[in-house]
PDB file of N, CA and C in Angstrom:
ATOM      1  N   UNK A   1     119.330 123.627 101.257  1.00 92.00           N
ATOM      2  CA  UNK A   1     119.226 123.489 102.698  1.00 92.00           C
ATOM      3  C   UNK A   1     120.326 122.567 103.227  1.00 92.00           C
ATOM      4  N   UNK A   2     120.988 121.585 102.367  1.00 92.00           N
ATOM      5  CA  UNK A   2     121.484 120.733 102.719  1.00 92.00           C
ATOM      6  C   UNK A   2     123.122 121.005 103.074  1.00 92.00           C
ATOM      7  N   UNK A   3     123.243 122.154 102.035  1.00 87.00           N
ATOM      8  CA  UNK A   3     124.742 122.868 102.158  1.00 87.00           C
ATOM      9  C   UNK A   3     124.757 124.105 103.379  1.00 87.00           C
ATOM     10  N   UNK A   4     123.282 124.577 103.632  1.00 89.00           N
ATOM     11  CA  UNK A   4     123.500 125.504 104.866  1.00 89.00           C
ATOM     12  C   UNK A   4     123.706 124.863 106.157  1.00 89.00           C
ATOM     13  N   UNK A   5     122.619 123.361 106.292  1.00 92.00           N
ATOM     14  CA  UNK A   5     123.456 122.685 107.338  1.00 92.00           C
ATOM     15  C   UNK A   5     124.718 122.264 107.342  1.00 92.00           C
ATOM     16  N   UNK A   6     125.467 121.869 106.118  1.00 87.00           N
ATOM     17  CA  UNK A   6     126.645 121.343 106.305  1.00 87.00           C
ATOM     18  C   UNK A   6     127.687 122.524 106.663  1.00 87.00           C
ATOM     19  N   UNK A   7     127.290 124.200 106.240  1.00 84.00           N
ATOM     20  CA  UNK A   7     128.185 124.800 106.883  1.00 84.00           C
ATOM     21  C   UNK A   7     127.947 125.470 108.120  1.00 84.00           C
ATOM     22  N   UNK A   8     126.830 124.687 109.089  1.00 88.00           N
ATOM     23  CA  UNK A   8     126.614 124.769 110.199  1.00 88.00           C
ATOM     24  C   UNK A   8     125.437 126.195 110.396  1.00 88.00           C
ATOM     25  N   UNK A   9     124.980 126.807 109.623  1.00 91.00           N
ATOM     26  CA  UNK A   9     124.086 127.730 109.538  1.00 91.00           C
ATOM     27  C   UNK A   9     122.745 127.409 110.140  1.00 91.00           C
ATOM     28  N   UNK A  10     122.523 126.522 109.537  1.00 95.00           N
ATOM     29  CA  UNK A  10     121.014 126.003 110.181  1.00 95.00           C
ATOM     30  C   UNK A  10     120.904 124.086 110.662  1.00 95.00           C
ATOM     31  N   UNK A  11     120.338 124.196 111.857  1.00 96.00           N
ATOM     32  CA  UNK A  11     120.120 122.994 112.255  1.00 96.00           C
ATOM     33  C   UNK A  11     119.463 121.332 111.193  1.00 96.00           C
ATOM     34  N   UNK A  12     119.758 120.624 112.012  1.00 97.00           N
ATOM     35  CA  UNK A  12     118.798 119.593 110.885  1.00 97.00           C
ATOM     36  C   UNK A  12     117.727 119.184 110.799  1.00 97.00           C
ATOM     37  N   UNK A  13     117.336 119.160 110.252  1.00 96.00           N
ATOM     38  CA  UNK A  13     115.251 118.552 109.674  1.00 96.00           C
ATOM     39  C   UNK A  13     115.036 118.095 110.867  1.00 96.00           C
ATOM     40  N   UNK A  14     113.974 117.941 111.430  1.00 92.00           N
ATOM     41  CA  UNK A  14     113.087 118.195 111.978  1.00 92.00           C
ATOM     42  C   UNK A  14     111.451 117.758 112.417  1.00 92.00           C
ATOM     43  N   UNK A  15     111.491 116.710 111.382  1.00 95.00           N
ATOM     44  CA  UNK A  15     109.968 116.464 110.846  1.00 95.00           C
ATOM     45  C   UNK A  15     109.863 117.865 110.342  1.00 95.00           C
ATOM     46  N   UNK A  16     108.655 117.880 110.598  1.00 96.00           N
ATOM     47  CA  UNK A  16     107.376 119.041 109.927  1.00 96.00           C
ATOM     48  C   UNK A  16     107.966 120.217 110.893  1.00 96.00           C
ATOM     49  N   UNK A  17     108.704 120.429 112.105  1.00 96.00           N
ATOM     50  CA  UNK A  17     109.194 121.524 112.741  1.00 96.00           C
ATOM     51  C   UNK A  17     110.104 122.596 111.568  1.00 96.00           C
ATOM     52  N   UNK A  18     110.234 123.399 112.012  1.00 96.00           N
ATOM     53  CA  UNK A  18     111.563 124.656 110.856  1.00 96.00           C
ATOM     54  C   UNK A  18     112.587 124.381 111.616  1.00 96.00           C
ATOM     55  N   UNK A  19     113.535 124.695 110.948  1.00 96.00           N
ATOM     56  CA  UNK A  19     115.316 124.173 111.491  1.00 96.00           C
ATOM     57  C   UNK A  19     115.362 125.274 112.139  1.00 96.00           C
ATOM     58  N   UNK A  20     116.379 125.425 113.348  1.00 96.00           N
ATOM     59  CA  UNK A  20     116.976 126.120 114.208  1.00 96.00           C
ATOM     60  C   UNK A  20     118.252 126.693 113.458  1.00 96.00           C
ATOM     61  N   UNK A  21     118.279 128.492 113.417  1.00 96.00           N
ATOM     62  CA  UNK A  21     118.745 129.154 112.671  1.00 96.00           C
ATOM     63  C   UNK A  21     120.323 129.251 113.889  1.00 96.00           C
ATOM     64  N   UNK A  22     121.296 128.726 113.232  1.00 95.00           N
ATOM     65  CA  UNK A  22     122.307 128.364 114.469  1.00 95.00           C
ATOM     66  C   UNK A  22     123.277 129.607 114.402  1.00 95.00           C
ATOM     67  N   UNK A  23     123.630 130.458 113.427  1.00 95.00           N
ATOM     68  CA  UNK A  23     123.665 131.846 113.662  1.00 95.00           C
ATOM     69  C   UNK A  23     123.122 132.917 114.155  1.00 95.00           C
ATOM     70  N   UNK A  24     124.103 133.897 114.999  1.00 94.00           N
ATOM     71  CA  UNK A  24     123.554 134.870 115.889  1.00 94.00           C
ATOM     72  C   UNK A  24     123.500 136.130 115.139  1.00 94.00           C
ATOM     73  N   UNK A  25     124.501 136.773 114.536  1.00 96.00           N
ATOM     74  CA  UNK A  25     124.962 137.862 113.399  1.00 96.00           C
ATOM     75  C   UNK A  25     125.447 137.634 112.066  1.00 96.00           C
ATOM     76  N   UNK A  26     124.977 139.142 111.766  1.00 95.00           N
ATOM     77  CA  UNK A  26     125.914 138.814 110.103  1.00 95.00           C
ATOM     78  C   UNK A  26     127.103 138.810 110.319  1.00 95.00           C
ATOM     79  N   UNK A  27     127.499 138.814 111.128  1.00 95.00           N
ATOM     80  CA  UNK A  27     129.413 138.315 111.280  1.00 95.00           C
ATOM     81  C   UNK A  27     129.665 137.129 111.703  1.00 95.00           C
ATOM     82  N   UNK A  28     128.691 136.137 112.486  1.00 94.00           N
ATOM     83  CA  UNK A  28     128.840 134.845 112.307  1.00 94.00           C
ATOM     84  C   UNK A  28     128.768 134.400 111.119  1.00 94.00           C
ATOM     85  N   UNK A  29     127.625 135.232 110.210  1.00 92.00           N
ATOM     86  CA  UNK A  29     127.100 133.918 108.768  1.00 92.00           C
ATOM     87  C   UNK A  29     128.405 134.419 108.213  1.00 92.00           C
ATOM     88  N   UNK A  30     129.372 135.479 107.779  1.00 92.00           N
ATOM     89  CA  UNK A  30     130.218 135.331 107.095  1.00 92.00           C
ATOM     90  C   UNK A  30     130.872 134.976 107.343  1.00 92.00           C
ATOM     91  N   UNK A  31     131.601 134.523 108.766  1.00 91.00           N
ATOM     92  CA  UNK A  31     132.953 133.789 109.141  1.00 91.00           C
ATOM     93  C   UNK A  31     132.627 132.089 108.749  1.00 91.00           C
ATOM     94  N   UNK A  32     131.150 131.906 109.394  1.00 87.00           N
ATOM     95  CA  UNK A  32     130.915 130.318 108.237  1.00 87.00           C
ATOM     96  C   UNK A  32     131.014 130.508 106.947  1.00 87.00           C
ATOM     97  N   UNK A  33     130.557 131.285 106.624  1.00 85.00           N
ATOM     98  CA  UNK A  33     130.304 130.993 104.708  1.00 85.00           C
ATOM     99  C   UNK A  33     131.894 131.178 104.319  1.00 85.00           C
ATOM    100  N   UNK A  34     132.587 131.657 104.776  1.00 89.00           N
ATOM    101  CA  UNK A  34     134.166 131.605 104.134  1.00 89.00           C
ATOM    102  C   UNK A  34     134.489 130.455 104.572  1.00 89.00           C
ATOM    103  N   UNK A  35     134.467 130.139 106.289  1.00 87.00           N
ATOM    104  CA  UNK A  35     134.922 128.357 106.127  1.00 87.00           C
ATOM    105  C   UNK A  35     134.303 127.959 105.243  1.00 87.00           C
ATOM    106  N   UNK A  36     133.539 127.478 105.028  1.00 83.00           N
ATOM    107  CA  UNK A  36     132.874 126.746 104.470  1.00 83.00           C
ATOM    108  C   UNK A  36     133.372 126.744 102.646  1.00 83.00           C
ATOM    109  N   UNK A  37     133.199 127.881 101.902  1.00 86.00           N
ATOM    110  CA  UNK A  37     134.100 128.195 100.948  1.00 86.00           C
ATOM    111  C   UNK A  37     135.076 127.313 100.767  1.00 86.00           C
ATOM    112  N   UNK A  38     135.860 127.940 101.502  1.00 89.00           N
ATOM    113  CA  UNK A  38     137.367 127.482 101.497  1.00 89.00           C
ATOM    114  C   UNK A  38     137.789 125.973 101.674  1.00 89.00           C
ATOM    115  N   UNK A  39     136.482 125.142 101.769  1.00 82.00           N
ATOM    116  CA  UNK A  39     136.580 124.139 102.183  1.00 82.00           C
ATOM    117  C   UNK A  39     136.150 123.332 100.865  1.00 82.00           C
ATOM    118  N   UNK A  40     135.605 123.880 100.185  1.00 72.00           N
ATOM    119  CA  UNK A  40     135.067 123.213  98.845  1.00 72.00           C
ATOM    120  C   UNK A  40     136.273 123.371  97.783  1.00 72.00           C
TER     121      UNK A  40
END
């Protein structure tokens, strides 16, 4: 969970609430997940 927030995918904790899913499409999650990649 900690690496999907850091590549901006999902919001942060919350208490006891569920994180806010900060992607709209599967073409947002892959343009993060390659930043994000490319960044490691």
């Amino acid at each position: 969970m900690d690496q999907l927030e850091a590549a901006g995918i999902v919001g942060p904790q919350n208490g006891a609430k569920p994180r806010e899913v900060l992607v709209k499409d599967i073409a947002e999650l892959e343009e993060k997940l390659a930043h994000f990649m490319q960044q490691q």
